[in-house]
Amino acid sequence: MDMTPEFLMLAFTLILALVQIGAAGMARTAELGGKWNAGPRDGEAPPPGKLAGRLMRAQANLFETLPLFAAAVIIAHIAGKDGQLTFVGAHLYFFGRLIYLPLYAFGVPYIRSLVWLVATGGLVTVLVALFL
C-alpha cells in the first residue's frame, strides 16, 4: 500500500523532529562538553546559550503541536476524509515547521511568527477537513 501524501508529510515531520532533537543536543554538548554529555548530569546545568536555547525552544514548540498533527492526519485517513484540504494542510504544516527551525535558530523575528502561523494554519486546515 502506498502512503498518502498526508502520511508522507507526517513521516517527514517525524524525521524533522529527530533532526531537531539532534541539533539541540549537539548545540548543548558543544557548550558543556562531551564529559557533561556522557556523565550522569546530576547537578544543575547552566542555562543554555543563545543557539542551544533557541534550538531547544524550537524543538519544544514543534512537540506542542506534533501530536495534534499526527492525530489529525490519522483520524482523517481512518474517517476517509483525505482530500484537498488535508493535502494542503499537511503540506503547510510540514513546510512551515521546516522553515521555522532555521528562522528560530538565527533569531529572525516576525517572519518566524508568520511562518508559525502558516504551520498552525495547516494543522487547523487538517482539523477542519475532519468535519466536512
mmCIF file with all atom_site columns, C-alpha atoms in Angstrom:
data_model
loop_
_atom_site.group_PDB
_atom_site.id
_atom_site.type_symbol
_atom_site.label_atom_id
_atom_site.label_alt_id
_atom_site.label_comp_id
_atom_site.label_asym_id
_atom_site.label_entity_id
_atom_site.label_seq_id
_atom_site.pdbx_PDB_ins_code
_atom_site.Cartn_x
_atom_site.Cartn_y
_atom_site.Cartn_z
_atom_site.occupancy
_atom_site.B_iso_or_equiv
_atom_site.pdbx_formal_charge
_atom_site.auth_seq_id
_atom_site.auth_comp_id
_atom_site.auth_asym_id
_atom_site.auth_atom_id
_atom_site.pdbx_PDB_model_num
ATOM 1   C CA . MET A 1 1   ? 0.000   0.000  0.000  1.00 0.00 ? 1   MET A CA 1
ATOM 2   C CA . ASP A 1 2   ? 1.358   3.431  -0.932 1.00 0.00 ? 2   ASP A CA 1
ATOM 3   C CA . MET A 1 3   ? 1.455   6.161  1.677  1.00 0.00 ? 3   MET A CA 1
ATOM 4   C CA . THR A 1 4   ? -0.933  9.048  1.251  1.00 0.00 ? 4   THR A CA 1
ATOM 5   C CA . PRO A 1 5   ? 0.621   12.486 0.782  1.00 0.00 ? 5   PRO A CA 1
ATOM 6   C CA . GLU A 1 6   ? -0.588  13.363 4.281  1.00 0.00 ? 6   GLU A CA 1
ATOM 7   C CA . PHE A 1 7   ? 1.188   10.350 5.793  1.00 0.00 ? 7   PHE A CA 1
ATOM 8   C CA . LEU A 1 8   ? 4.294   11.248 3.815  1.00 0.00 ? 8   LEU A CA 1
ATOM 9   C CA . MET A 1 9   ? 4.236   14.757 5.314  1.00 0.00 ? 9   MET A CA 1
ATOM 10  C CA . LEU A 1 10  ? 3.762   13.198 8.758  1.00 0.00 ? 10  LEU A CA 1
ATOM 11  C CA . ALA A 1 11  ? 6.745   10.907 8.172  1.00 0.00 ? 11  ALA A CA 1
ATOM 12  C CA . PHE A 1 12  ? 8.872   13.861 7.064  1.00 0.00 ? 12  PHE A CA 1
ATOM 13  C CA . THR A 1 13  ? 7.753   15.771 10.159 1.00 0.00 ? 13  THR A CA 1
ATOM 14  C CA . LEU A 1 14  ? 8.897   12.875 12.347 1.00 0.00 ? 14  LEU A CA 1
ATOM 15  C CA . ILE A 1 15  ? 12.290  12.998 10.626 1.00 0.00 ? 15  ILE A CA 1
ATOM 16  C CA . LEU A 1 16  ? 12.366  16.747 11.258 1.00 0.00 ? 16  LEU A CA 1
ATOM 17  C CA . ALA A 1 17  ? 11.633  16.064 14.930 1.00 0.00 ? 17  ALA A CA 1
ATOM 18  C CA . LEU A 1 18  ? 14.639  13.741 15.104 1.00 0.00 ? 18  LEU A CA 1
ATOM 19  C CA . VAL A 1 19  ? 16.796  16.376 13.397 1.00 0.00 ? 19  VAL A CA 1
ATOM 20  C CA . GLN A 1 20  ? 15.658  18.936 15.963 1.00 0.00 ? 20  GLN A CA 1
ATOM 21  C CA . ILE A 1 21  ? 16.445  16.607 18.861 1.00 0.00 ? 21  ILE A CA 1
ATOM 22  C CA . GLY A 1 22  ? 19.929  16.056 17.440 1.00 0.00 ? 22  GLY A CA 1
ATOM 23  C CA . ALA A 1 23  ? 20.564  19.724 16.672 1.00 0.00 ? 23  ALA A CA 1
ATOM 24  C CA . ALA A 1 24  ? 19.540  20.881 20.139 1.00 0.00 ? 24  ALA A CA 1
ATOM 25  C CA . GLY A 1 25  ? 21.579  18.106 21.755 1.00 0.00 ? 25  GLY A CA 1
ATOM 26  C CA . MET A 1 26  ? 24.682  18.838 19.697 1.00 0.00 ? 26  MET A CA 1
ATOM 27  C CA . ALA A 1 27  ? 24.454  22.562 20.426 1.00 0.00 ? 27  ALA A CA 1
ATOM 28  C CA . ARG A 1 28  ? 24.126  21.883 24.144 1.00 0.00 ? 28  ARG A CA 1
ATOM 29  C CA . THR A 1 29  ? 27.025  19.411 24.102 1.00 0.00 ? 29  THR A CA 1
ATOM 30  C CA . ALA A 1 30  ? 29.148  21.976 22.253 1.00 0.00 ? 30  ALA A CA 1
ATOM 31  C CA . GLU A 1 31  ? 28.503  24.374 25.128 1.00 0.00 ? 31  GLU A CA 1
ATOM 32  C CA . LEU A 1 32  ? 29.030  21.972 28.028 1.00 0.00 ? 32  LEU A CA 1
ATOM 33  C CA . GLY A 1 33  ? 31.429  19.425 26.554 1.00 0.00 ? 33  GLY A CA 1
ATOM 34  C CA . GLY A 1 34  ? 31.406  15.725 25.898 1.00 0.00 ? 34  GLY A CA 1
ATOM 35  C CA . LYS A 1 35  ? 32.199  14.892 29.524 1.00 0.00 ? 35  LYS A CA 1
ATOM 36  C CA . TRP A 1 36  ? 28.937  16.526 30.610 1.00 0.00 ? 36  TRP A CA 1
ATOM 37  C CA . ASN A 1 37  ? 27.024  14.729 27.862 1.00 0.00 ? 37  ASN A CA 1
ATOM 38  C CA . ALA A 1 38  ? 28.444  11.337 28.837 1.00 0.00 ? 38  ALA A CA 1
ATOM 39  C CA . GLY A 1 39  ? 28.086  11.971 32.566 1.00 0.00 ? 39  GLY A CA 1
ATOM 40  C CA . PRO A 1 40  ? 25.069  11.444 34.832 1.00 0.00 ? 40  PRO A CA 1
ATOM 41  C CA . ARG A 1 41  ? 24.023  15.147 34.697 1.00 0.00 ? 41  ARG A CA 1
ATOM 42  C CA . ASP A 1 42  ? 23.184  15.063 38.403 1.00 0.00 ? 42  ASP A CA 1
ATOM 43  C CA . GLY A 1 43  ? 23.856  18.717 39.117 1.00 0.00 ? 43  GLY A CA 1
ATOM 44  C CA . GLU A 1 44  ? 22.223  21.834 37.801 1.00 0.00 ? 44  GLU A CA 1
ATOM 45  C CA . ALA A 1 45  ? 23.385  22.670 34.308 1.00 0.00 ? 45  ALA A CA 1
ATOM 46  C CA . PRO A 1 46  ? 23.992  26.298 33.441 1.00 0.00 ? 46  PRO A CA 1
ATOM 47  C CA . PRO A 1 47  ? 21.337  27.931 31.293 1.00 0.00 ? 47  PRO A CA 1
ATOM 48  C CA . PRO A 1 48  ? 21.731  27.260 27.589 1.00 0.00 ? 48  PRO A CA 1
ATOM 49  C CA . GLY A 1 49  ? 23.482  29.737 25.336 1.00 0.00 ? 49  GLY A CA 1
ATOM 50  C CA . LYS A 1 50  ? 21.689  31.559 22.545 1.00 0.00 ? 50  LYS A CA 1
ATOM 51  C CA . LEU A 1 51  ? 21.861  28.897 19.828 1.00 0.00 ? 51  LEU A CA 1
ATOM 52  C CA . ALA A 1 52  ? 21.228  25.909 22.087 1.00 0.00 ? 52  ALA A CA 1
ATOM 53  C CA . GLY A 1 53  ? 18.397  27.758 23.808 1.00 0.00 ? 53  GLY A CA 1
ATOM 54  C CA . ARG A 1 54  ? 16.769  28.657 20.506 1.00 0.00 ? 54  ARG A CA 1
ATOM 55  C CA . LEU A 1 55  ? 17.092  25.106 19.194 1.00 0.00 ? 55  LEU A CA 1
ATOM 56  C CA . MET A 1 56  ? 15.670  23.701 22.423 1.00 0.00 ? 56  MET A CA 1
ATOM 57  C CA . ARG A 1 57  ? 12.719  26.119 22.304 1.00 0.00 ? 57  ARG A CA 1
ATOM 58  C CA . ALA A 1 58  ? 12.083  25.359 18.628 1.00 0.00 ? 58  ALA A CA 1
ATOM 59  C CA . GLN A 1 59  ? 12.059  21.649 19.474 1.00 0.00 ? 59  GLN A CA 1
ATOM 60  C CA . ALA A 1 60  ? 9.636   22.184 22.362 1.00 0.00 ? 60  ALA A CA 1
ATOM 61  C CA . ASN A 1 61  ? 7.445   24.290 20.088 1.00 0.00 ? 61  ASN A CA 1
ATOM 62  C CA . LEU A 1 62  ? 7.282   21.504 17.499 1.00 0.00 ? 62  LEU A CA 1
ATOM 63  C CA . PHE A 1 63  ? 6.476   18.944 20.181 1.00 0.00 ? 63  PHE A CA 1
ATOM 64  C CA . GLU A 1 64  ? 3.492   21.038 21.318 1.00 0.00 ? 64  GLU A CA 1
ATOM 65  C CA . THR A 1 65  ? 1.679   20.588 18.008 1.00 0.00 ? 65  THR A CA 1
ATOM 66  C CA . LEU A 1 66  ? 3.152   17.392 16.567 1.00 0.00 ? 66  LEU A CA 1
ATOM 67  C CA . PRO A 1 67  ? 0.812   15.042 18.494 1.00 0.00 ? 67  PRO A CA 1
ATOM 68  C CA . LEU A 1 68  ? -2.173  17.077 17.313 1.00 0.00 ? 68  LEU A CA 1
ATOM 69  C CA . PHE A 1 69  ? -0.964  16.974 13.717 1.00 0.00 ? 69  PHE A CA 1
ATOM 70  C CA . ALA A 1 70  ? -0.294  13.235 13.849 1.00 0.00 ? 70  ALA A CA 1
ATOM 71  C CA . ALA A 1 71  ? -3.693  12.525 15.376 1.00 0.00 ? 71  ALA A CA 1
ATOM 72  C CA . ALA A 1 72  ? -5.480  14.728 12.834 1.00 0.00 ? 72  ALA A CA 1
ATOM 73  C CA . VAL A 1 73  ? -3.768  13.042 9.873  1.00 0.00 ? 73  VAL A CA 1
ATOM 74  C CA . ILE A 1 74  ? -4.506  9.566  11.240 1.00 0.00 ? 74  ILE A CA 1
ATOM 75  C CA . ILE A 1 75  ? -8.144  10.385 12.043 1.00 0.00 ? 75  ILE A CA 1
ATOM 76  C CA . ALA A 1 76  ? -8.656  11.958 8.615  1.00 0.00 ? 76  ALA A CA 1
ATOM 77  C CA . HIS A 1 77  ? -7.352  8.825  6.944  1.00 0.00 ? 77  HIS A CA 1
ATOM 78  C CA . ILE A 1 78  ? -9.382  6.409  9.058  1.00 0.00 ? 78  ILE A CA 1
ATOM 79  C CA . ALA A 1 79  ? -12.527 8.506  8.589  1.00 0.00 ? 79  ALA A CA 1
ATOM 80  C CA . GLY A 1 80  ? -11.992 8.681  4.831  1.00 0.00 ? 80  GLY A CA 1
ATOM 81  C CA . LYS A 1 81  ? -11.631 12.460 4.955  1.00 0.00 ? 81  LYS A CA 1
ATOM 82  C CA . ASP A 1 82  ? -8.380  12.583 2.964  1.00 0.00 ? 82  ASP A CA 1
ATOM 83  C CA . GLY A 1 83  ? -8.689  15.157 0.224  1.00 0.00 ? 83  GLY A CA 1
ATOM 84  C CA . GLN A 1 84  ? -7.646  18.573 -0.952 1.00 0.00 ? 84  GLN A CA 1
ATOM 85  C CA . LEU A 1 85  ? -7.911  20.178 2.492  1.00 0.00 ? 85  LEU A CA 1
ATOM 86  C CA . THR A 1 86  ? -5.854  17.528 4.245  1.00 0.00 ? 86  THR A CA 1
ATOM 87  C CA . PHE A 1 87  ? -3.321  17.574 1.402  1.00 0.00 ? 87  PHE A CA 1
ATOM 88  C CA . VAL A 1 88  ? -2.850  21.343 1.596  1.00 0.00 ? 88  VAL A CA 1
ATOM 89  C CA . GLY A 1 89  ? -2.953  21.401 5.395  1.00 0.00 ? 89  GLY A CA 1
ATOM 90  C CA . ALA A 1 90  ? -0.349  18.676 5.821  1.00 0.00 ? 90  ALA A CA 1
ATOM 91  C CA . HIS A 1 91  ? 1.996   20.370 3.371  1.00 0.00 ? 91  HIS A CA 1
ATOM 92  C CA . LEU A 1 92  ? 1.559   23.770 5.036  1.00 0.00 ? 92  LEU A CA 1
ATOM 93  C CA . TYR A 1 93  ? 2.276   22.221 8.428  1.00 0.00 ? 93  TYR A CA 1
ATOM 94  C CA . PHE A 1 94  ? 5.410   20.364 7.356  1.00 0.00 ? 94  PHE A CA 1
ATOM 95  C CA . PHE A 1 95  ? 6.966   23.097 5.247  1.00 0.00 ? 95  PHE A CA 1
ATOM 96  C CA . GLY A 1 96  ? 6.051   25.721 7.835  1.00 0.00 ? 96  GLY A CA 1
ATOM 97  C CA . ARG A 1 97  ? 7.770   23.687 10.550 1.00 0.00 ? 97  ARG A CA 1
ATOM 98  C CA . LEU A 1 98  ? 10.771  23.089 8.270  1.00 0.00 ? 98  LEU A CA 1
ATOM 99  C CA . ILE A 1 99  ? 11.218  26.807 7.578  1.00 0.00 ? 99  ILE A CA 1
ATOM 100 C CA . TYR A 1 100 ? 10.506  27.738 11.204 1.00 0.00 ? 100 TYR A CA 1
ATOM 101 C CA . LEU A 1 101 ? 13.573  25.896 12.525 1.00 0.00 ? 101 LEU A CA 1
ATOM 102 C CA . PRO A 1 102 ? 16.331  27.962 10.875 1.00 0.00 ? 102 PRO A CA 1
ATOM 103 C CA . LEU A 1 103 ? 14.371  31.173 11.396 1.00 0.00 ? 103 LEU A CA 1
ATOM 104 C CA . TYR A 1 104 ? 14.238  30.436 15.120 1.00 0.00 ? 104 TYR A CA 1
ATOM 105 C CA . ALA A 1 105 ? 17.868  29.263 15.250 1.00 0.00 ? 105 ALA A CA 1
ATOM 106 C CA . PHE A 1 106 ? 19.074  32.501 13.634 1.00 0.00 ? 106 PHE A CA 1
ATOM 107 C CA . GLY A 1 107 ? 16.800  34.664 15.789 1.00 0.00 ? 107 GLY A CA 1
ATOM 108 C CA . VAL A 1 108 ? 14.698  36.079 12.947 1.00 0.00 ? 108 VAL A CA 1
ATOM 109 C CA . PRO A 1 109 ? 11.715  37.880 14.489 1.00 0.00 ? 109 PRO A CA 1
ATOM 110 C CA . TYR A 1 110 ? 8.290   38.480 12.944 1.00 0.00 ? 110 TYR A CA 1
ATOM 111 C CA . ILE A 1 111 ? 8.852   36.319 9.869  1.00 0.00 ? 111 ILE A CA 1
ATOM 112 C CA . ARG A 1 112 ? 9.333   33.374 12.228 1.00 0.00 ? 112 ARG A CA 1
ATOM 113 C CA . SER A 1 113 ? 5.959   34.149 13.809 1.00 0.00 ? 113 SER A CA 1
ATOM 114 C CA . LEU A 1 114 ? 4.299   34.393 10.396 1.00 0.00 ? 114 LEU A CA 1
ATOM 115 C CA . VAL A 1 115 ? 5.762   31.026 9.412  1.00 0.00 ? 115 VAL A CA 1
ATOM 116 C CA . TRP A 1 116 ? 4.487   29.576 12.697 1.00 0.00 ? 116 TRP A CA 1
ATOM 117 C CA . LEU A 1 117 ? 1.015   30.866 11.764 1.00 0.00 ? 117 LEU A CA 1
ATOM 118 C CA . VAL A 1 118 ? 1.272   29.148 8.378  1.00 0.00 ? 118 VAL A CA 1
ATOM 119 C CA . ALA A 1 119 ? 2.202   25.828 10.018 1.00 0.00 ? 119 ALA A CA 1
ATOM 120 C CA . THR A 1 120 ? -0.548  26.169 12.599 1.00 0.00 ? 120 THR A CA 1
ATOM 121 C CA . GLY A 1 121 ? -2.975  27.113 9.846  1.00 0.00 ? 121 GLY A CA 1
ATOM 122 C CA . GLY A 1 122 ? -2.037  23.872 8.119  1.00 0.00 ? 122 GLY A CA 1
ATOM 123 C CA . LEU A 1 123 ? -2.875  21.935 11.269 1.00 0.00 ? 123 LEU A CA 1
ATOM 124 C CA . VAL A 1 124 ? -6.201  23.750 11.583 1.00 0.00 ? 124 VAL A CA 1
ATOM 125 C CA . THR A 1 125 ? -6.934  23.014 7.921  1.00 0.00 ? 125 THR A CA 1
ATOM 126 C CA . VAL A 1 126 ? -6.500  19.279 8.508  1.00 0.00 ? 126 VAL A CA 1
ATOM 127 C CA . LEU A 1 127 ? -8.761  19.520 11.558 1.00 0.00 ? 127 LEU A CA 1
ATOM 128 C CA . VAL A 1 128 ? -11.433 21.397 9.597  1.00 0.00 ? 128 VAL A CA 1
ATOM 129 C CA . ALA A 1 129 ? -11.426 18.650 6.979  1.00 0.00 ? 129 ALA A CA 1
ATOM 130 C CA . LEU A 1 130 ? -12.497 16.179 9.660  1.00 0.00 ? 130 LEU A CA 1
ATOM 131 C CA . PHE A 1 131 ? -15.834 17.945 9.983  1.00 0.00 ? 131 PHE A CA 1
ATOM 132 C CA . LEU A 1 132 ? -16.668 18.494 6.320  1.00 0.00 ? 132 LEU A CA 1
#
